[in-house]
């Protein structure tokens, strides 16, 4: 049934897609991400989440604030990666 399928290795598209982002911009985005994540991780008590989607009472605990802040950090940098792709605007 699985003849001919390489089931031992997960497919990787990263090298193909990463070639579309200039290496210097990718390095810059990575550096910013790790710096901002380090700030979150080293001082979680100082986290302030200003996004109204996380204004409910359930988001006031330390763990919930960390989850919300990490979500916002990830989405910010994923958008930066999408914007960094070297292609026309229609493709973005």
PDB file of N, CA and C in Angstrom:
ATOM      1  N   UNK A   1       0.804  -1.196   0.000  1.00  0.00           N
ATOM      2  CA  UNK A   1       0.000   0.000   0.000  1.00  0.00           C
ATOM      3  C   UNK A   1       0.850   1.264   0.000  1.00  0.00           C
ATOM      4  N   UNK A   2       1.951   1.249   0.744  1.00  0.00           N
ATOM      5  CA  UNK A   2       2.808   2.422   0.824  1.00  0.00           C
ATOM      6  C   UNK A   2       4.056   2.280  -0.037  1.00  0.00           C
ATOM      7  N   UNK A   3       4.031   1.368  -0.978  1.00  0.00           N
ATOM      8  CA  UNK A   3       5.192   1.150  -1.842  1.00  0.00           C
ATOM      9  C   UNK A   3       5.523   2.438  -2.592  1.00  0.00           C
ATOM     10  N   UNK A   4       6.784   2.761  -2.608  1.00  0.00           N
ATOM     11  CA  UNK A   4       7.233   3.947  -3.324  1.00  0.00           C
ATOM     12  C   UNK A   4       7.152   5.235  -2.524  1.00  0.00           C
ATOM     13  N   UNK A   5       6.562   5.171  -1.334  1.00  0.00           N
ATOM     14  CA  UNK A   5       6.472   6.370  -0.494  1.00  0.00           C
ATOM     15  C   UNK A   5       7.627   6.380   0.485  1.00  0.00           C
ATOM     16  N   UNK A   6       8.248   7.497   0.630  1.00  0.00           N
ATOM     17  CA  UNK A   6       9.318   7.645   1.605  1.00  0.00           C
ATOM     18  C   UNK A   6       8.682   8.087   2.916  1.00  0.00           C
ATOM     19  N   UNK A   7       8.299   7.143   3.747  1.00  0.00           N
ATOM     20  CA  UNK A   7       7.583   7.462   4.982  1.00  0.00           C
ATOM     21  C   UNK A   7       8.509   7.759   6.150  1.00  0.00           C
ATOM     22  N   UNK A   8       9.807   7.615   5.973  1.00  0.00           N
ATOM     23  CA  UNK A   8      10.742   7.841   7.073  1.00  0.00           C
ATOM     24  C   UNK A   8      11.228   9.265   7.199  1.00  0.00           C
ATOM     25  N   UNK A   9      10.950  10.097   6.236  1.00  0.00           N
ATOM     26  CA  UNK A   9      11.468  11.461   6.253  1.00  0.00           C
ATOM     27  C   UNK A   9      10.328  12.437   5.983  1.00  0.00           C
ATOM     28  N   UNK A  10      10.221  13.436   6.818  1.00  0.00           N
ATOM     29  CA  UNK A  10       9.194  14.465   6.608  1.00  0.00           C
ATOM     30  C   UNK A  10       9.610  15.355   5.443  1.00  0.00           C
ATOM     31  N   UNK A  11       8.667  15.759   4.617  1.00  0.00           N
ATOM     32  CA  UNK A  11       9.008  16.637   3.499  1.00  0.00           C
ATOM     33  C   UNK A  11       9.442  18.002   4.009  1.00  0.00           C
ATOM     34  N   UNK A  12      10.353  18.608   3.297  1.00  0.00           N
ATOM     35  CA  UNK A  12      10.838  19.923   3.696  1.00  0.00           C
ATOM     36  C   UNK A  12      10.760  20.870   2.517  1.00  0.00           C
ATOM     37  N   UNK A  13      10.002  21.930   2.682  1.00  0.00           N
ATOM     38  CA  UNK A  13       9.897  22.945   1.642  1.00  0.00           C
ATOM     39  C   UNK A  13      10.689  24.189   2.012  1.00  0.00           C
ATOM     40  N   UNK A  14      11.241  24.212   3.204  1.00  0.00           N
ATOM     41  CA  UNK A  14      11.918  25.407   3.694  1.00  0.00           C
ATOM     42  C   UNK A  14      13.011  25.922   2.761  1.00  0.00           C
ATOM     43  N   UNK A  15      13.934  25.084   2.266  1.00  0.00           N
ATOM     44  CA  UNK A  15      14.981  25.636   1.401  1.00  0.00           C
ATOM     45  C   UNK A  15      14.416  26.354   0.179  1.00  0.00           C
ATOM     46  N   UNK A  16      13.361  25.818  -0.413  1.00  0.00           N
ATOM     47  CA  UNK A  16      12.760  26.448  -1.587  1.00  0.00           C
ATOM     48  C   UNK A  16      12.153  27.801  -1.230  1.00  0.00           C
ATOM     49  N   UNK A  17      11.375  27.851  -0.152  1.00  0.00           N
ATOM     50  CA  UNK A  17      10.702  29.084   0.230  1.00  0.00           C
ATOM     51  C   UNK A  17      11.667  30.110   0.805  1.00  0.00           C
ATOM     52  N   UNK A  18      12.661  29.670   1.540  1.00  0.00           N
ATOM     53  CA  UNK A  18      13.597  30.608   2.140  1.00  0.00           C
ATOM     54  C   UNK A  18      14.446  31.303   1.083  1.00  0.00           C
ATOM     55  N   UNK A  19      14.592  30.695  -0.080  1.00  0.00           N
ATOM     56  CA  UNK A  19      15.362  31.319  -1.152  1.00  0.00           C
ATOM     57  C   UNK A  19      14.677  32.579  -1.655  1.00  0.00           C
ATOM     58  N   UNK A  20      13.391  32.738  -1.379  1.00  0.00           N
ATOM     59  CA  UNK A  20      12.651  33.912  -1.819  1.00  0.00           C
ATOM     60  C   UNK A  20      12.829  35.104  -0.882  1.00  0.00           C
ATOM     61  N   UNK A  21      13.434  34.895   0.267  1.00  0.00           N
ATOM     62  CA  UNK A  21      13.686  35.975   1.224  1.00  0.00           C
ATOM     63  C   UNK A  21      15.178  36.283   1.196  1.00  0.00           C
ATOM     64  N   UNK A  22      15.539  37.541   0.960  1.00  0.00           N
ATOM     65  CA  UNK A  22      16.963  37.891   0.971  1.00  0.00           C
ATOM     66  C   UNK A  22      17.599  37.485   2.308  1.00  0.00           C
ATOM     67  N   UNK A  23      18.749  36.810   2.268  1.00  0.00           N
ATOM     68  CA  UNK A  23      19.372  36.284   3.491  1.00  0.00           C
ATOM     69  C   UNK A  23      19.607  37.341   4.570  1.00  0.00           C
ATOM     70  N   UNK A  24      19.994  38.545   4.168  1.00  0.00           N
ATOM     71  CA  UNK A  24      20.250  39.579   5.172  1.00  0.00           C
ATOM     72  C   UNK A  24      18.955  40.015   5.871  1.00  0.00           C
ATOM     73  N   UNK A  25      17.860  40.049   5.136  1.00  0.00           N
ATOM     74  CA  UNK A  25      16.565  40.405   5.743  1.00  0.00           C
ATOM     75  C   UNK A  25      16.081  39.279   6.655  1.00  0.00           C
ATOM     76  N   UNK A  26      16.274  38.034   6.235  1.00  0.00           N
ATOM     77  CA  UNK A  26      15.904  36.892   7.065  1.00  0.00           C
ATOM     78  C   UNK A  26      16.678  36.921   8.383  1.00  0.00           C
ATOM     79  N   UNK A  27      17.972  37.181   8.309  1.00  0.00           N
ATOM     80  CA  UNK A  27      18.798  37.249   9.518  1.00  0.00           C
ATOM     81  C   UNK A  27      18.329  38.371  10.440  1.00  0.00           C
ATOM     82  N   UNK A  28      17.941  39.492   9.857  1.00  0.00           N
ATOM     83  CA  UNK A  28      17.443  40.628  10.639  1.00  0.00           C
ATOM     84  C   UNK A  28      16.138  40.270  11.361  1.00  0.00           C
ATOM     85  N   UNK A  29      15.222  39.633  10.655  1.00  0.00           N
ATOM     86  CA  UNK A  29      13.945  39.228  11.254  1.00  0.00           C
ATOM     87  C   UNK A  29      14.180  38.216  12.375  1.00  0.00           C
ATOM     88  N   UNK A  30      15.074  37.255  12.144  1.00  0.00           N
ATOM     89  CA  UNK A  30      15.385  36.254  13.167  1.00  0.00           C
ATOM     90  C   UNK A  30      15.983  36.908  14.410  1.00  0.00           C
ATOM     91  N   UNK A  31      16.903  37.839  14.196  1.00  0.00           N
ATOM     92  CA  UNK A  31      17.551  38.529  15.317  1.00  0.00           C
ATOM     93  C   UNK A  31      16.513  39.307  16.134  1.00  0.00           C
ATOM     94  N   UNK A  32      15.624  40.025  15.458  1.00  0.00           N
ATOM     95  CA  UNK A  32      14.572  40.777  16.144  1.00  0.00           C
ATOM     96  C   UNK A  32      13.654  39.834  16.928  1.00  0.00           C
ATOM     97  N   UNK A  33      13.278  38.723  16.309  1.00  0.00           N
ATOM     98  CA  UNK A  33      12.389  37.760  16.963  1.00  0.00           C
ATOM     99  C   UNK A  33      13.018  37.225  18.248  1.00  0.00           C
ATOM    100  N   UNK A  34      14.254  36.751  18.157  1.00  0.00           N
ATOM    101  CA  UNK A  34      14.899  36.164  19.329  1.00  0.00           C
ATOM    102  C   UNK A  34      15.123  37.202  20.424  1.00  0.00           C
ATOM    103  N   UNK A  35      15.428  38.428  20.040  1.00  0.00           N
ATOM    104  CA  UNK A  35      15.599  39.497  21.017  1.00  0.00           C
ATOM    105  C   UNK A  35      14.289  39.778  21.751  1.00  0.00           C
ATOM    106  N   UNK A  36      13.209  39.917  21.002  1.00  0.00           N
ATOM    107  CA  UNK A  36      11.911  40.203  21.608  1.00  0.00           C
ATOM    108  C   UNK A  36      11.402  39.022  22.434  1.00  0.00           C
ATOM    109  N   UNK A  37      11.629  37.795  21.952  1.00  0.00           N
ATOM    110  CA  UNK A  37      11.203  36.627  22.719  1.00  0.00           C
ATOM    111  C   UNK A  37      12.000  36.520  24.017  1.00  0.00           C
ATOM    112  N   UNK A  38      13.290  36.821  23.960  1.00  0.00           N
ATOM    113  CA  UNK A  38      14.125  36.793  25.166  1.00  0.00           C
ATOM    114  C   UNK A  38      13.611  37.777  26.207  1.00  0.00           C
ATOM    115  N   UNK A  39      13.187  38.951  25.758  1.00  0.00           N
ATOM    116  CA  UNK A  39      12.630  39.940  26.685  1.00  0.00           C
ATOM    117  C   UNK A  39      11.369  39.401  27.356  1.00  0.00           C
ATOM    118  N   UNK A  40      10.512  38.747  26.577  1.00  0.00           N
ATOM    119  CA  UNK A  40       9.298  38.149  27.149  1.00  0.00           C
ATOM    120  C   UNK A  40       9.648  37.076  28.177  1.00  0.00           C
ATOM    121  N   UNK A  41      10.581  36.217  27.811  1.00  0.00           N
ATOM    122  CA  UNK A  41      10.917  35.068  28.653  1.00  0.00           C
ATOM    123  C   UNK A  41      11.643  35.471  29.933  1.00  0.00           C
ATOM    124  N   UNK A  42      12.450  36.523  29.876  1.00  0.00           N
ATOM    125  CA  UNK A  42      13.223  36.908  31.057  1.00  0.00           C
ATOM    126  C   UNK A  42      12.442  37.784  32.029  1.00  0.00           C
ATOM    127  N   UNK A  43      11.380  38.408  31.555  1.00  0.00           N
ATOM    128  CA  UNK A  43      10.607  39.276  32.435  1.00  0.00           C
ATOM    129  C   UNK A  43       9.105  39.144  32.157  1.00  0.00           C
ATOM    130  N   UNK A  44       8.541  37.964  32.387  1.00  0.00           N
ATOM    131  CA  UNK A  44       7.124  37.758  32.062  1.00  0.00           C
ATOM    132  C   UNK A  44       6.167  38.604  32.903  1.00  0.00           C
ATOM    133  N   UNK A  45       6.607  39.049  34.084  1.00  0.00           N
ATOM    134  CA  UNK A  45       5.744  39.876  34.932  1.00  0.00           C
ATOM    135  C   UNK A  45       5.455  41.232  34.293  1.00  0.00           C
ATOM    136  N   UNK A  46       6.342  41.686  33.425  1.00  0.00           N
ATOM    137  CA  UNK A  46       6.203  43.008  32.811  1.00  0.00           C
ATOM    138  C   UNK A  46       5.361  42.996  31.531  1.00  0.00           C
ATOM    139  N   UNK A  47       4.843  41.844  31.170  1.00  0.00           N
ATOM    140  CA  UNK A  47       4.083  41.740  29.917  1.00  0.00           C
ATOM    141  C   UNK A  47       2.790  42.537  30.012  1.00  0.00           C
ATOM    142  N   UNK A  48       2.611  43.416  29.040  1.00  0.00           N
ATOM    143  CA  UNK A  48       1.360  44.163  28.887  1.00  0.00           C
ATOM    144  C   UNK A  48       0.817  43.854  27.505  1.00  0.00           C
ATOM    145  N   UNK A  49      -0.343  43.260  27.448  1.00  0.00           N
ATOM    146  CA  UNK A  49      -0.966  42.941  26.166  1.00  0.00           C
ATOM    147  C   UNK A  49      -2.054  43.974  25.927  1.00  0.00           C
ATOM    148  N   UNK A  50      -1.843  44.818  24.916  1.00  0.00           N
ATOM    149  CA  UNK A  50      -2.776  45.914  24.654  1.00  0.00           C
ATOM    150  C   UNK A  50      -3.814  45.583  23.584  1.00  0.00           C
ATOM    151  N   UNK A  51      -3.680  44.441  22.956  1.00  0.00           N
ATOM    152  CA  UNK A  51      -4.619  44.019  21.919  1.00  0.00           C
ATOM    153  C   UNK A  51      -5.973  43.716  22.561  1.00  0.00           C
ATOM    154  N   UNK A  52      -7.034  44.325  22.057  1.00  0.00           N
ATOM    155  CA  UNK A  52      -8.357  44.181  22.678  1.00  0.00           C
ATOM    156  C   UNK A  52      -8.891  42.751  22.627  1.00  0.00           C
ATOM    157  N   UNK A  53      -8.362  41.931  21.712  1.00  0.00           N
ATOM    158  CA  UNK A  53      -8.804  40.530  21.655  1.00  0.00           C
ATOM    159  C   UNK A  53      -8.445  39.773  22.929  1.00  0.00           C
ATOM    160  N   UNK A  54      -7.485  40.300  23.669  1.00  0.00           N
ATOM    161  CA  UNK A  54      -7.029  39.644  24.894  1.00  0.00           C
ATOM    162  C   UNK A  54      -7.394  40.464  26.134  1.00  0.00           C
ATOM    163  N   UNK A  55      -8.470  41.214  26.065  1.00  0.00           N
ATOM    164  CA  UNK A  55      -8.854  42.077  27.184  1.00  0.00           C
ATOM    165  C   UNK A  55      -9.768  41.386  28.199  1.00  0.00           C
ATOM    166  N   UNK A  56     -10.274  40.215  27.872  1.00  0.00           N
ATOM    167  CA  UNK A  56     -11.160  39.491  28.784  1.00  0.00           C
ATOM    168  C   UNK A  56     -10.450  39.040  30.048  1.00  0.00           C
ATOM    169  N   UNK A  57     -11.234  38.790  31.082  1.00  0.00           N
ATOM    170  CA  UNK A  57     -10.690  38.396  32.383  1.00  0.00           C
ATOM    171  C   UNK A  57      -9.826  37.133  32.297  1.00  0.00           C
ATOM    172  N   UNK A  58     -10.180  36.228  31.417  1.00  0.00           N
ATOM    173  CA  UNK A  58      -9.429  34.971  31.275  1.00  0.00           C
ATOM    174  C   UNK A  58      -7.981  35.208  30.837  1.00  0.00           C
ATOM    175  N   UNK A  59      -7.697  36.365  30.262  1.00  0.00           N
ATOM    176  CA  UNK A  59      -6.352  36.666  29.772  1.00  0.00           C
ATOM    177  C   UNK A  59      -5.504  37.415  30.794  1.00  0.00           C
ATOM    178  N   UNK A  60      -5.947  37.548  32.027  1.00  0.00           N
ATOM    179  CA  UNK A  60      -5.223  38.336  33.015  1.00  0.00           C
ATOM    180  C   UNK A  60      -4.192  37.545  33.811  1.00  0.00           C
ATOM    181  N   UNK A  61      -4.200  36.236  33.728  1.00  0.00           N
ATOM    182  CA  UNK A  61      -3.202  35.449  34.464  1.00  0.00           C
ATOM    183  C   UNK A  61      -1.852  35.543  33.754  1.00  0.00           C
ATOM    184  N   UNK A  62      -0.790  35.262  34.488  1.00  0.00           N
ATOM    185  CA  UNK A  62       0.565  35.335  33.918  1.00  0.00           C
ATOM    186  C   UNK A  62       0.730  34.415  32.715  1.00  0.00           C
ATOM    187  N   UNK A  63       0.228  33.177  32.839  1.00  0.00           N
ATOM    188  CA  UNK A  63       0.354  32.219  31.740  1.00  0.00           C
ATOM    189  C   UNK A  63      -0.408  32.693  30.509  1.00  0.00           C
ATOM    190  N   UNK A  64      -1.606  33.199  30.733  1.00  0.00           N
ATOM    191  CA  UNK A  64      -2.418  33.668  29.609  1.00  0.00           C
ATOM    192  C   UNK A  64      -1.779  34.872  28.927  1.00  0.00           C
ATOM    193  N   UNK A  65      -1.205  35.763  29.721  1.00  0.00           N
ATOM    194  CA  UNK A  65      -0.514  36.920  29.138  1.00  0.00           C
ATOM    195  C   UNK A  65       0.671  36.467  28.288  1.00  0.00           C
ATOM    196  N   UNK A  66       1.391  35.462  28.782  1.00  0.00           N
ATOM    197  CA  UNK A  66       2.541  34.949  28.027  1.00  0.00           C
ATOM    198  C   UNK A  66       2.078  34.329  26.715  1.00  0.00           C
ATOM    199  N   UNK A  67       1.001  33.582  26.754  1.00  0.00           N
ATOM    200  CA  UNK A  67       0.462  32.969  25.534  1.00  0.00           C
ATOM    201  C   UNK A  67       0.042  34.051  24.544  1.00  0.00           C
ATOM    202  N   UNK A  68      -0.671  35.061  25.027  1.00  0.00           N
ATOM    203  CA  UNK A  68      -1.122  36.147  24.155  1.00  0.00           C
ATOM    204  C   UNK A  68       0.062  36.909  23.573  1.00  0.00           C
ATOM    205  N   UNK A  69       1.043  37.221  24.412  1.00  0.00           N
ATOM    206  CA  UNK A  69       2.214  37.967  23.947  1.00  0.00           C
ATOM    207  C   UNK A  69       3.010  37.158  22.923  1.00  0.00           C
ATOM    208  N   UNK A  70       3.136  35.862  23.149  1.00  0.00           N
ATOM    209  CA  UNK A  70       3.849  35.001  22.205  1.00  0.00           C
ATOM    210  C   UNK A  70       3.091  34.906  20.888  1.00  0.00           C
ATOM    211  N   UNK A  71       1.776  34.793  20.961  1.00  0.00           N
ATOM    212  CA  UNK A  71       0.948  34.777  19.747  1.00  0.00           C
ATOM    213  C   UNK A  71       1.171  36.056  18.941  1.00  0.00           C
ATOM    214  N   UNK A  72       1.124  37.202  19.607  1.00  0.00           N
ATOM    215  CA  UNK A  72       1.296  38.482  18.917  1.00  0.00           C
ATOM    216  C   UNK A  72       2.704  38.619  18.340  1.00  0.00           C
ATOM    217  N   UNK A  73       3.698  38.160  19.086  1.00  0.00           N
ATOM    218  CA  UNK A  73       5.078  38.197  18.596  1.00  0.00           C
ATOM    219  C   UNK A  73       5.230  37.322  17.354  1.00  0.00           C
ATOM    220  N   UNK A  74       4.693  36.106  17.412  1.00  0.00           N
ATOM    221  CA  UNK A  74       4.779  35.201  16.264  1.00  0.00           C
ATOM    222  C   UNK A  74       4.069  35.778  15.048  1.00  0.00           C
ATOM    223  N   UNK A  75       2.877  36.318  15.246  1.00  0.00           N
ATOM    224  CA  UNK A  75       2.138  36.859  14.099  1.00  0.00           C
ATOM    225  C   UNK A  75       2.851  38.066  13.505  1.00  0.00           C
ATOM    226  N   UNK A  76       3.439  38.890  14.348  1.00  0.00           N
ATOM    227  CA  UNK A  76       4.198  40.054  13.863  1.00  0.00           C
ATOM    228  C   UNK A  76       5.354  39.615  12.965  1.00  0.00           C
ATOM    229  N   UNK A  77       6.091  38.613  13.412  1.00  0.00           N
ATOM    230  CA  UNK A  77       7.263  38.186  12.651  1.00  0.00           C
ATOM    231  C   UNK A  77       6.900  37.317  11.449  1.00  0.00           C
ATOM    232  N   UNK A  78       5.803  36.594  11.514  1.00  0.00           N
ATOM    233  CA  UNK A  78       5.337  35.874  10.323  1.00  0.00           C
ATOM    234  C   UNK A  78       4.920  36.859   9.237  1.00  0.00           C
ATOM    235  N   UNK A  79       4.289  37.951   9.635  1.00  0.00           N
ATOM    236  CA  UNK A  79       3.929  38.992   8.664  1.00  0.00           C
ATOM    237  C   UNK A  79       5.189  39.632   8.078  1.00  0.00           C
ATOM    238  N   UNK A  80       6.199  39.837   8.911  1.00  0.00           N
ATOM    239  CA  UNK A  80       7.464  40.395   8.426  1.00  0.00           C
ATOM    240  C   UNK A  80       8.108  39.452   7.413  1.00  0.00           C
ATOM    241  N   UNK A  81       8.042  38.142   7.676  1.00  0.00           N
ATOM    242  CA  UNK A  81       8.579  37.169   6.718  1.00  0.00           C
ATOM    243  C   UNK A  81       7.808  37.216   5.402  1.00  0.00           C
ATOM    244  N   UNK A  82       6.492  37.305   5.490  1.00  0.00           N
ATOM    245  CA  UNK A  82       5.675  37.372   4.273  1.00  0.00           C
ATOM    246  C   UNK A  82       5.995  38.630   3.475  1.00  0.00           C
ATOM    247  N   UNK A  83       6.174  39.742   4.163  1.00  0.00           N
ATOM    248  CA  UNK A  83       6.500  40.999   3.480  1.00  0.00           C
ATOM    249  C   UNK A  83       7.910  40.975   2.888  1.00  0.00           C
ATOM    250  N   UNK A  84       8.794  40.176   3.472  1.00  0.00           N
ATOM    251  CA  UNK A  84      10.182  40.124   3.016  1.00  0.00           C
ATOM    252  C   UNK A  84      10.374  39.274   1.764  1.00  0.00           C
ATOM    253  N   UNK A  85       9.377  38.487   1.399  1.00  0.00           N
ATOM    254  CA  UNK A  85       9.492  37.635   0.217  1.00  0.00           C
ATOM    255  C   UNK A  85       9.730  38.509  -1.008  1.00  0.00           C
ATOM    256  N   UNK A  86      10.732  38.140  -1.768  1.00  0.00           N
ATOM    257  CA  UNK A  86      11.118  38.899  -2.955  1.00  0.00           C
ATOM    258  C   UNK A  86      10.257  38.454  -4.139  1.00  0.00           C
ATOM    259  N   UNK A  87       9.077  39.063  -4.247  1.00  0.00           N
ATOM    260  CA  UNK A  87       8.150  38.733  -5.321  1.00  0.00           C
ATOM    261  C   UNK A  87       7.250  39.938  -5.573  1.00  0.00           C
ATOM    262  N   UNK A  88       6.388  39.834  -6.555  1.00  0.00           N
ATOM    263  CA  UNK A  88       5.497  40.958  -6.842  1.00  0.00           C
ATOM    264  C   UNK A  88       4.366  41.023  -5.806  1.00  0.00           C
ATOM    265  N   UNK A  89       3.711  42.167  -5.740  1.00  0.00           N
ATOM    266  CA  UNK A  89       2.666  42.394  -4.741  1.00  0.00           C
ATOM    267  C   UNK A  89       1.485  41.435  -4.889  1.00  0.00           C
ATOM    268  N   UNK A  90       1.154  41.072  -6.119  1.00  0.00           N
ATOM    269  CA  UNK A  90       0.030  40.166  -6.338  1.00  0.00           C
ATOM    270  C   UNK A  90       0.306  38.802  -5.694  1.00  0.00           C
ATOM    271  N   UNK A  91       1.536  38.330  -5.783  1.00  0.00           N
ATOM    272  CA  UNK A  91       1.916  37.037  -5.215  1.00  0.00           C
ATOM    273  C   UNK A  91       1.883  37.081  -3.689  1.00  0.00           C
ATOM    274  N   UNK A  92       2.256  38.216  -3.094  1.00  0.00           N
ATOM    275  CA  UNK A  92       2.253  38.339  -1.634  1.00  0.00           C
ATOM    276  C   UNK A  92       0.845  38.235  -1.124  1.00  0.00           C
TER     277      UNK A  92
END
